[in-house]
Short mmCIF file of C-alpha atoms in Angstrom, two decimals:
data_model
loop_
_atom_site.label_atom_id
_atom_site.label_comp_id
_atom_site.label_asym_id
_atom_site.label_seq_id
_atom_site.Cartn_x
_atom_site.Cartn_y
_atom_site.Cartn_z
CA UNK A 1095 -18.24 6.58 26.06
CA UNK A 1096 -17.59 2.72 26.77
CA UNK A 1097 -13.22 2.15 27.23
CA UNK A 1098 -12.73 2.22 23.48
CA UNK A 1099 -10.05 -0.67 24.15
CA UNK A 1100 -12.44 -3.31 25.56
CA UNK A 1101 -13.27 -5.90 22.98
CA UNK A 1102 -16.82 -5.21 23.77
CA UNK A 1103 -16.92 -1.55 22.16
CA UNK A 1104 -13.35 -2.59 19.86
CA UNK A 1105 -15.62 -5.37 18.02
CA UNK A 1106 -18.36 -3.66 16.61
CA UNK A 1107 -16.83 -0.42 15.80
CA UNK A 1108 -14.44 -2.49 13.29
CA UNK A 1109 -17.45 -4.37 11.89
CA UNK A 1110 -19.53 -1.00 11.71
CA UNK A 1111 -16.48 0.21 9.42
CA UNK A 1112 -16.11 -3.40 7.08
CA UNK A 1113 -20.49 -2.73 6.43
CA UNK A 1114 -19.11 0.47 4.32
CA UNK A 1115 -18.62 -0.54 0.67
CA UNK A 1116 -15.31 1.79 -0.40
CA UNK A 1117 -14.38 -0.94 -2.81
CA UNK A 1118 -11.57 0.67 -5.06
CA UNK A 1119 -12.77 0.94 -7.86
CA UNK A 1120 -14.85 3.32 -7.88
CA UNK A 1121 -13.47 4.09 -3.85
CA UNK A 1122 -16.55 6.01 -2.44
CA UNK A 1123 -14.44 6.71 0.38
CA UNK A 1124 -16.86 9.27 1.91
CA UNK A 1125 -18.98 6.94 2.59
CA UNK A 1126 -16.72 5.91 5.71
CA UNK A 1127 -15.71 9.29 6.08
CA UNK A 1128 -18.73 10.95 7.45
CA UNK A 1129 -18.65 7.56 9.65
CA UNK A 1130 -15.37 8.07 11.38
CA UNK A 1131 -16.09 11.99 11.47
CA UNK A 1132 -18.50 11.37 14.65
CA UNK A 1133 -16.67 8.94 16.20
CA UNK A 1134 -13.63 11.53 16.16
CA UNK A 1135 -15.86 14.58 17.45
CA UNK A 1136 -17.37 12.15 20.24
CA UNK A 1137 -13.71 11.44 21.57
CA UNK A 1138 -13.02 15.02 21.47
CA UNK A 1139 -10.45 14.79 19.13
CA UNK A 1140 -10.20 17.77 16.42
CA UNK A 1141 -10.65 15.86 12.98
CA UNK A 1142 -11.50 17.36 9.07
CA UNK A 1143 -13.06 15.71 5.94
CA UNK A 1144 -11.10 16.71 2.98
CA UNK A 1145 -12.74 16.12 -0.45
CA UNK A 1146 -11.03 14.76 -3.26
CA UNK A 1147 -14.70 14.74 -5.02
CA UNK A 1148 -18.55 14.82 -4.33
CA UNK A 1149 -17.44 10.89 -3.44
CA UNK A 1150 -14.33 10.68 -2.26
CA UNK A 1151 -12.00 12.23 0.30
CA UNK A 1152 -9.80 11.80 3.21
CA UNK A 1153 -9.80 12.06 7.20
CA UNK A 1154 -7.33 13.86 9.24
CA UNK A 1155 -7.23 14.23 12.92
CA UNK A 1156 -4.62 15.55 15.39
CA UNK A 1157 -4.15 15.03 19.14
CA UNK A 1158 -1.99 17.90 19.74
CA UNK A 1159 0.70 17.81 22.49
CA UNK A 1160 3.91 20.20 22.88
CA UNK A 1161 4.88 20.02 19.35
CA UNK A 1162 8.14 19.12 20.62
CA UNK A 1163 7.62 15.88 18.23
CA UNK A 1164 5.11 14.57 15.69
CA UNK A 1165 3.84 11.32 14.61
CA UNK A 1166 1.70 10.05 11.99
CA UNK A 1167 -0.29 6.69 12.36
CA UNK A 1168 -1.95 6.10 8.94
CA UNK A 1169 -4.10 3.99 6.91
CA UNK A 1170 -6.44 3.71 3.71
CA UNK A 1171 -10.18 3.86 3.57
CA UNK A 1172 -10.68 1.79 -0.06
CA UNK A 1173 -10.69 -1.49 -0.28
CA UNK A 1174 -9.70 -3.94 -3.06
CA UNK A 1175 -13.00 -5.10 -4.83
CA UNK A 1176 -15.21 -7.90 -3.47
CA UNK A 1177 -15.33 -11.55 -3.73
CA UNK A 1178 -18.35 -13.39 -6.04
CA UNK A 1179 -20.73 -15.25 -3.92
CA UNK A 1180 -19.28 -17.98 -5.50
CA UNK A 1181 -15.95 -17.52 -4.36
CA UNK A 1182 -16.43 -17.17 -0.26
CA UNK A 1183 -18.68 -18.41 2.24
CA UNK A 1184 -18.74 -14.62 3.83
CA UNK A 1185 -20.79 -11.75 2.42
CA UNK A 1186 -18.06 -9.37 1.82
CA UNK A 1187 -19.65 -6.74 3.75
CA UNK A 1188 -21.26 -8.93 6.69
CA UNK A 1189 -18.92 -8.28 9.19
CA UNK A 1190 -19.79 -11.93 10.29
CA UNK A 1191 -17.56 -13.23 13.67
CA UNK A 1192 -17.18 -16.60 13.66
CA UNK A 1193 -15.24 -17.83 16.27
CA UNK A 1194 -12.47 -15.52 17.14
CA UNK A 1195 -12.50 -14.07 13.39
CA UNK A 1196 -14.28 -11.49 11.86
CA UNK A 1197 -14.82 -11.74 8.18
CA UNK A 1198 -15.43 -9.15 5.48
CA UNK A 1199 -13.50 -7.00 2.86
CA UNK A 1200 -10.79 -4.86 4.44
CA UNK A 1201 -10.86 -7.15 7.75
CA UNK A 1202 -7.00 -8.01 7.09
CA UNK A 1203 -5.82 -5.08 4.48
CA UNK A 1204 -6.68 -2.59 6.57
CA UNK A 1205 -9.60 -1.73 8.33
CA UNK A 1206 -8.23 -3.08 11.08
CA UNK A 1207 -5.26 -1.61 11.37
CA UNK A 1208 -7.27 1.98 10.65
CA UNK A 1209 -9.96 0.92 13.40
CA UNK A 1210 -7.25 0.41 15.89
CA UNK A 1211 -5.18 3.62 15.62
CA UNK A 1212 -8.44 5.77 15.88
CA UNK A 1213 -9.06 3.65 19.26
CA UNK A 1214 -5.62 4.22 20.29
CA UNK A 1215 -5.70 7.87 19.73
CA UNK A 1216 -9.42 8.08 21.68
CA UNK A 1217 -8.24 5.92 24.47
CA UNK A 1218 -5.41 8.32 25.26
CA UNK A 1219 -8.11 11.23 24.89
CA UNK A 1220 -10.51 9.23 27.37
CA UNK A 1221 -8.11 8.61 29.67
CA UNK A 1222 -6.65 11.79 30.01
CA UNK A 1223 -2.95 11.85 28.73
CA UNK A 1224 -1.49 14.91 27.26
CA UNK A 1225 1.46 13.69 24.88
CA UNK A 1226 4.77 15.50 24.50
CA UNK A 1227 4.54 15.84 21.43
CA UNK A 1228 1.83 15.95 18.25
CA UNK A 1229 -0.02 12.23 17.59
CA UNK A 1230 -1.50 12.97 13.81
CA UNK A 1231 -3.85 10.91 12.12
CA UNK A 1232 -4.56 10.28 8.04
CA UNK A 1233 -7.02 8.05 6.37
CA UNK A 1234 -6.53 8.12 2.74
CA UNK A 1235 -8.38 7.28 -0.33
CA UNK A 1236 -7.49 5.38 -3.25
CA UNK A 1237 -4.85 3.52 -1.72
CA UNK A 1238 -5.24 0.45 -3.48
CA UNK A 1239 -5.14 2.12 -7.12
CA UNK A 1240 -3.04 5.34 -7.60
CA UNK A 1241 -2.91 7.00 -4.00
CA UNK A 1242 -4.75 9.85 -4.71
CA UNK A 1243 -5.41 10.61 -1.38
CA UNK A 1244 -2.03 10.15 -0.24
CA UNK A 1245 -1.32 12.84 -3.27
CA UNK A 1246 -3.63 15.17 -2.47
CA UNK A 1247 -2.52 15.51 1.54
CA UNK A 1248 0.86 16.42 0.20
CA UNK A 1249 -0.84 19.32 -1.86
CA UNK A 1250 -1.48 21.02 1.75
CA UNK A 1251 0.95 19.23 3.37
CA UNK A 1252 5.00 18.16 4.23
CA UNK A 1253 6.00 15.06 5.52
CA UNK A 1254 9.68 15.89 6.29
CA UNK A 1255 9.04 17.71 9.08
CA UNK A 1256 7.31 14.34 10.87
CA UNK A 1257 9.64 12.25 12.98
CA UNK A 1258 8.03 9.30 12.51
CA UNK A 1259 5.02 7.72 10.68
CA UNK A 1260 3.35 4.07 11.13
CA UNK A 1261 1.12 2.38 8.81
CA UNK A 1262 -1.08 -0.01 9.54
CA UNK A 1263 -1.06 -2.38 6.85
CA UNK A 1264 -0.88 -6.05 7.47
CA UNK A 1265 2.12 -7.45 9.40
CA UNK A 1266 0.37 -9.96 11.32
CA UNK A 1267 1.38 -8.32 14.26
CA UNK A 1268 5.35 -8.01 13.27
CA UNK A 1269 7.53 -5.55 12.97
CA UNK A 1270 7.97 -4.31 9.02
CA UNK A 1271 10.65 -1.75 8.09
CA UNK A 1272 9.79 -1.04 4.64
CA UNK A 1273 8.65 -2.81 1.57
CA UNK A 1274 10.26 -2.94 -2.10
CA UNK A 1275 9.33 -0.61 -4.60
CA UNK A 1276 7.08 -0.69 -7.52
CA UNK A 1277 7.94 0.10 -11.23
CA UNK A 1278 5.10 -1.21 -13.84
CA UNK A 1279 5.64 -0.19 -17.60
CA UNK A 1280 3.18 -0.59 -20.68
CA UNK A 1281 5.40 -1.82 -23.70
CA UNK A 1282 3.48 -1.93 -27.46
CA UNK A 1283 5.65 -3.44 -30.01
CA UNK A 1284 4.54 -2.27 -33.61
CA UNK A 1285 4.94 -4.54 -36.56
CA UNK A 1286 3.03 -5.07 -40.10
CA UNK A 1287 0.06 -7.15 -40.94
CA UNK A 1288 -0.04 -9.70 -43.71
CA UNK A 1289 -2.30 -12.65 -44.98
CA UNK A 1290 -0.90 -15.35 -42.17
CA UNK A 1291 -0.14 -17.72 -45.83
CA UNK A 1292 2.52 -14.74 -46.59
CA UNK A 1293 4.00 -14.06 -43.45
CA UNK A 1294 7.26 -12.93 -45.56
CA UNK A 1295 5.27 -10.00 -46.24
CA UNK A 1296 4.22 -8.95 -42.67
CA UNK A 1297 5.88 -8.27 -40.00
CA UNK A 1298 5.00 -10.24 -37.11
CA UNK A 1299 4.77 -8.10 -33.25
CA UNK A 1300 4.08 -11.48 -31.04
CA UNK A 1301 6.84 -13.21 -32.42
CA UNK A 1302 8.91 -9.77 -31.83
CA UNK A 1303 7.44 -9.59 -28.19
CA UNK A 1304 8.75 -13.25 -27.53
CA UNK A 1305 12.29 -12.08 -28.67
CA UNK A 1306 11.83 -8.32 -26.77
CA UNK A 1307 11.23 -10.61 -23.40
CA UNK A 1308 13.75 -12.87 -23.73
CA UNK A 1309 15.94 -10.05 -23.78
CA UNK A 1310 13.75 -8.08 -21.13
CA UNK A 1311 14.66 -11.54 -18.92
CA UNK A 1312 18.24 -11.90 -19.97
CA UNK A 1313 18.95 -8.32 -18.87
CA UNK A 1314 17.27 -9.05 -15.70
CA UNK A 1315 19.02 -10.79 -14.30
CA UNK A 1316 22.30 -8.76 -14.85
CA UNK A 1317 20.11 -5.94 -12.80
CA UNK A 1318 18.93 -8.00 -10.20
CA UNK A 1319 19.84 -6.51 -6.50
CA UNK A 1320 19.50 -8.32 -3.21
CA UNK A 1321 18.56 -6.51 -0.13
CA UNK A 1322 19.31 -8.02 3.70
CA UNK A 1323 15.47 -7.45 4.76
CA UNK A 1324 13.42 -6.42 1.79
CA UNK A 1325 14.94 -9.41 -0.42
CA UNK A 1326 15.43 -9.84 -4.36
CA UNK A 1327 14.27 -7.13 -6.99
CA UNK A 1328 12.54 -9.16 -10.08
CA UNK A 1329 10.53 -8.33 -12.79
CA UNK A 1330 7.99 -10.25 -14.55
CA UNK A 1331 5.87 -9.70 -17.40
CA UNK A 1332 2.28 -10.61 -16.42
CA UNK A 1333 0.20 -8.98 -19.11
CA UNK A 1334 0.56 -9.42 -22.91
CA UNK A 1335 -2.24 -8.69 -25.88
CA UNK A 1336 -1.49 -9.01 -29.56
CA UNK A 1337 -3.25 -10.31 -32.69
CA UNK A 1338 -6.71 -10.33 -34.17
CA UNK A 1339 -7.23 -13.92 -35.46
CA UNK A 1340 -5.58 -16.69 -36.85
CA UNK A 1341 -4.60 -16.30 -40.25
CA UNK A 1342 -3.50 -12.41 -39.72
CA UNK A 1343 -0.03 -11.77 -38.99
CA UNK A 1344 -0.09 -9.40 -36.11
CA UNK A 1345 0.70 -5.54 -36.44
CA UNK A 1346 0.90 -4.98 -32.67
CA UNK A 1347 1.52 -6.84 -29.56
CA UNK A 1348 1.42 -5.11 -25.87
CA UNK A 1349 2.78 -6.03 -22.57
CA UNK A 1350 2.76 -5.21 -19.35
CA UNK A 1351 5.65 -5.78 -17.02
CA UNK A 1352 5.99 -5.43 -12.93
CA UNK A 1353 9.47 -4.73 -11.57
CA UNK A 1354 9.73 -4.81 -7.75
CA UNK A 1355 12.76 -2.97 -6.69
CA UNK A 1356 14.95 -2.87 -3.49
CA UNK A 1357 17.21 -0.26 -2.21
CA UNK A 1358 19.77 0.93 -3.88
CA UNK A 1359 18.23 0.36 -7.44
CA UNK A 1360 17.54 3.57 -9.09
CA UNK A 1361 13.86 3.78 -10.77
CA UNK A 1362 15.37 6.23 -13.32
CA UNK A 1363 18.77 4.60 -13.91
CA UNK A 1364 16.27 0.83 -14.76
CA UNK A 1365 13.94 2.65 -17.37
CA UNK A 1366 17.07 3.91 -18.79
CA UNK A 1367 17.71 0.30 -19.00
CA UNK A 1368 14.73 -1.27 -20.30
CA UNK A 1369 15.07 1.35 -22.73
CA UNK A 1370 18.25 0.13 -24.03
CA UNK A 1371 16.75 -2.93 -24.23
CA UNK A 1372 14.15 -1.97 -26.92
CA UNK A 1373 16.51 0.08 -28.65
CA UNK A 1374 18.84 -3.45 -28.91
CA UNK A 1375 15.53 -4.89 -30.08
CA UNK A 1376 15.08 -2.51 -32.79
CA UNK A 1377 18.70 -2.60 -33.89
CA UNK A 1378 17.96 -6.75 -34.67
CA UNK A 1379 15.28 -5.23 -36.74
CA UNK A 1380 14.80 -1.90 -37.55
CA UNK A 1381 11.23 -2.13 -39.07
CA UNK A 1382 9.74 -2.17 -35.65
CA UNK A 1383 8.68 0.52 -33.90
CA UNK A 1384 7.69 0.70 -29.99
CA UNK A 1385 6.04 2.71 -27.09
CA UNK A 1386 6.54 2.60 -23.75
CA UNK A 1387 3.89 3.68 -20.97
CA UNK A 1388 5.06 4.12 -17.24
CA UNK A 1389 1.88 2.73 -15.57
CA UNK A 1390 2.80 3.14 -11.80
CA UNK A 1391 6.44 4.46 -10.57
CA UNK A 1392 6.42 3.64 -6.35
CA UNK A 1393 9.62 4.14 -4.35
CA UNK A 1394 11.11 1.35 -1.79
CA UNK A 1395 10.70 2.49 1.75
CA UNK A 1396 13.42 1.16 4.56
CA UNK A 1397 14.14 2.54 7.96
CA UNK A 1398 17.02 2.04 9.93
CA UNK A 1399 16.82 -0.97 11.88
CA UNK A 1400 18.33 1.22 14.75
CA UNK A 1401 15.81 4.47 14.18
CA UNK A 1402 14.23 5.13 17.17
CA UNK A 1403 10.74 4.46 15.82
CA UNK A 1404 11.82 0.79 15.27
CA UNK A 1405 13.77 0.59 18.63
CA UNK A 1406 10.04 1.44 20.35
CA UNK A 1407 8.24 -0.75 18.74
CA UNK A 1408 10.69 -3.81 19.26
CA UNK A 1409 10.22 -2.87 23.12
CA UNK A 1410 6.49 -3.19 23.01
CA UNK A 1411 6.37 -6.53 21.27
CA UNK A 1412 9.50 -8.11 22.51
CA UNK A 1413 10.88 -9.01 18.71
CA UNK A 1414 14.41 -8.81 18.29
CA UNK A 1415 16.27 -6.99 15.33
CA UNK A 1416 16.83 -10.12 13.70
CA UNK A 1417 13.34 -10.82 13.27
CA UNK A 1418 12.70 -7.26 11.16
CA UNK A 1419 11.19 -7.80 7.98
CA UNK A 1420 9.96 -6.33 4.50
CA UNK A 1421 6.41 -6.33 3.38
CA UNK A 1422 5.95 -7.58 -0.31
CA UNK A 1423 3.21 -5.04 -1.51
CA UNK A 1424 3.72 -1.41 -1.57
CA UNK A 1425 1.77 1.60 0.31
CA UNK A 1426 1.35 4.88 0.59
CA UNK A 1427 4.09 5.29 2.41
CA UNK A 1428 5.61 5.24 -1.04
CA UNK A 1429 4.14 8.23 -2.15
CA UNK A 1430 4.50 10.11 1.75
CA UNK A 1431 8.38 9.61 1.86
CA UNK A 1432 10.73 12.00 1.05
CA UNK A 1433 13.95 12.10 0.73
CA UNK A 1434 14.50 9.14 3.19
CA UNK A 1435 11.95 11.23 5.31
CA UNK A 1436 10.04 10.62 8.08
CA UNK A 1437 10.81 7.00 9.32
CA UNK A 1438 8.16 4.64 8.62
CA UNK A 1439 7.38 1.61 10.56
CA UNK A 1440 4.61 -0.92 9.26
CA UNK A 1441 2.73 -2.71 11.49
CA UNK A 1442 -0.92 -4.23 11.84
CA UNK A 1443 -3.39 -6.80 12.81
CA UNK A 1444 -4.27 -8.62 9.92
CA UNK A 1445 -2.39 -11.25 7.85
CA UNK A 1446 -0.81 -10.38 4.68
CA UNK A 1447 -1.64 -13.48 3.02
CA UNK A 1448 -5.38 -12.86 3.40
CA UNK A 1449 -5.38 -9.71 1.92
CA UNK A 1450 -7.53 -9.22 -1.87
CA UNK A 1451 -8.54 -13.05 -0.94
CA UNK A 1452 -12.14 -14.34 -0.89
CA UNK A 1453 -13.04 -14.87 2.87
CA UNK A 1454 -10.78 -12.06 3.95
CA UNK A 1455 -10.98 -12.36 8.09
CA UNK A 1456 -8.91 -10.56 10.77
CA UNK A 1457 -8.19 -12.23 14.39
CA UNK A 1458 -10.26 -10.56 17.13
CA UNK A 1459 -7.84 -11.01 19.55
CA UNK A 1460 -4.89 -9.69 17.59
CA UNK A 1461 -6.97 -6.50 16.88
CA UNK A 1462 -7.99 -5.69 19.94
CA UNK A 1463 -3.84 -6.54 21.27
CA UNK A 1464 -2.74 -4.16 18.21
CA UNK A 1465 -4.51 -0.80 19.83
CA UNK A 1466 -2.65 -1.39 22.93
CA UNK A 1467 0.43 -1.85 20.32
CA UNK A 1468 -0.12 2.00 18.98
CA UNK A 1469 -1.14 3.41 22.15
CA UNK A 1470 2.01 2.54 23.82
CA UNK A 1471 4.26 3.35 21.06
CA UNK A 1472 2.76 6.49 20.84
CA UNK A 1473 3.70 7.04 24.45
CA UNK A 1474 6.95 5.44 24.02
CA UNK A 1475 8.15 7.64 20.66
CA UNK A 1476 6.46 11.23 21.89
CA UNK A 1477 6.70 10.96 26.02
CA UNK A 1478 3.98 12.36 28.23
CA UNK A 1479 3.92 15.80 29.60
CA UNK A 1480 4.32 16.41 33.29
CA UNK A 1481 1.88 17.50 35.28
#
């Protein structure tokens, strides 16, 4: 096998993996599966496909060392869904360089953050270095919509036992600590229709929505928590459906709201909030009725600036503490931490403003810079065994 680090064998392997359509939805994950599968066996390192269904499913690999430590280096398989031709210039799955850039679906968020751990992990197979420790591997499915790969390793699986685990979203090559949570309800506000000339008899939902957000907004801001590096909880409604036509007054008027939380807000202790809020809302009028959906409940992850994980890292790329950040979207890290368990550090290639964008490109050179990036902190965080 050609040095899996040169940009010569680096380059196409990436664009062999942005060809594979897992756009989520449906996902089709296998698809890229039984792609990475030989790649894995060819380095020699030990590697299973584990179904979620006849389409989808999961990779997991191991380097095994002494055991005296484990870390995780993981990524998604899906992607979000592509661009119309009339959006980009790109095809989505072209894998087109131009320049130093390669384009395509998943080039930023995150196929090349998952290309580069795999070459990380088969460069220190290739060249012969027996780790101190355990260097694990996961590529998920479903990231991008409910994590249901991420769900389905903890079914055989525990986290809290790992000492450290690294995503490789897109961090354009910074150091990320964490990212805010995610907390997105479904409210339906249920009113009475009327003839829209005799709105006196009716009971109109939109016009009770307007009030319910106003208060939704007031309340807000009394809730509203600042954090040092992951920065402001909000919440936003960005969603609403009510109505049938113009001279009806409207029985029923739904909403859908996205609150972004930041350590120490409670996910539990903020639906117990909202929930007083519609129960205010029905006290101004007790005629209406409501339901509330919880569409997608995601944790906040932050490490300690000091962890050792972090301390590695800001050794390999020279960044000072000062210069940790937060991403703004969530991962599966979410759904694989524990109990403030194992550390996660976020770091990858592409840039986080490209990702879900038409024209979605990653920079060759940072790419092929970010498997040297994992390699070495894999060296760094688990030591090598002596000879």
């Amino acid at each position: 096998m050609m040095d899996v680090r040169s940009r010569e064998y680096a380059v196409p392997f990436l664009q062999r993996l942005i060809a594979v359509n897992t756009c989520n939805p449906p996902g089709n994950e296998h698809r890229l599966s039984v792609v990475l599968e030989p790649f894995l066996n060819e380095a020699r390192i030990p590697c299973e496909i584990v179904p979620l269904d006849s389409k989808r499913s999961n990779v997991t690999a191991a380097l095994k060392g002494s055991g005296r430590r484990r870390l995780m280096f993981c990524g998604h398989l899906d992607t979000v869904s592509p661009w119309s031709a009339s959006a980009g210039q790109y095809a989505p799955h072209g894998a087109e360089i131009r320049g130093n850039r390669i384009y395509g679906r998943g080039a930023s968020d995150m196929k090349s953050g998952l290309a580069a751990m795999m070459l990380a992990m088969a460069s220190l197979r290739q060249d012969g270095i027996r780790l101190d420790g355990d260097l694990l591997f996961l590529a998920t499915a479903g990231e991008e919509v409910d994590s249901c790969g991420a769900r389905r390793y903890l079914d055989r699986n525990r986290v809290t036992d790992l000492d450290g685990m690294v995503i490789g979203e897109p961090t354009s090559g910074k150091i990320a600590l964490g990212h805010k949570g995610a907390l997105w309800l479904r409210i339906t506000l249920y009113g009475k229709s009327a003839h829209g000339s005799m709105p006196e008899f009716g009971l109109n939902a939109v016009e009770g929505m307007m009030e319910l957000i106003a208060l939704l907004r007031r309340h807000a801001m009394e809730w509203r928590t600042r954090h040092p590096v992951l920065g402001d909880g909000s919440l936003s409604v960005n969603r609403i459906a009510g109505g049938v036509q113009t001279n009806v007054i409207p029985d029923q008027c739904t909403i859908d709201i996205d609150i972004r939380t930041v350590p120490p807000q409670n996910h539990a202790s903020l639906l117990e909030k909202v929930k007083i809020s519609l129960d205010g809302m029905k006290k101004l009028n007790p005629q209406y009725r409501y339901k509330m959906e919880l569409l997608l409940d995601r944790i906040a992850v932050h490490t300690d600036p000091n962890d050792e994980l972090i301390t590695a890292a800001l050794e390999i790329t020279g960044q000072s503490r000062g210069e940790l950040k937060g991403v703004p979207y969530y991962t599966d890290g979410s759904v694989l931490h524990q109990d403030g368990k194992p550390p996660i550090l976020i770091y990858g290639p592409g840039d986080e403003k490209l990702a879900h964008q038409p024209d979605e490109w990653v920079d060759i050179d940072a790419y092929v810079t970010s498997i040297s990036f994992y390699r070495e902190l894999a060296i760094r965080f688990l030591g090598m065994e002596q000879a």
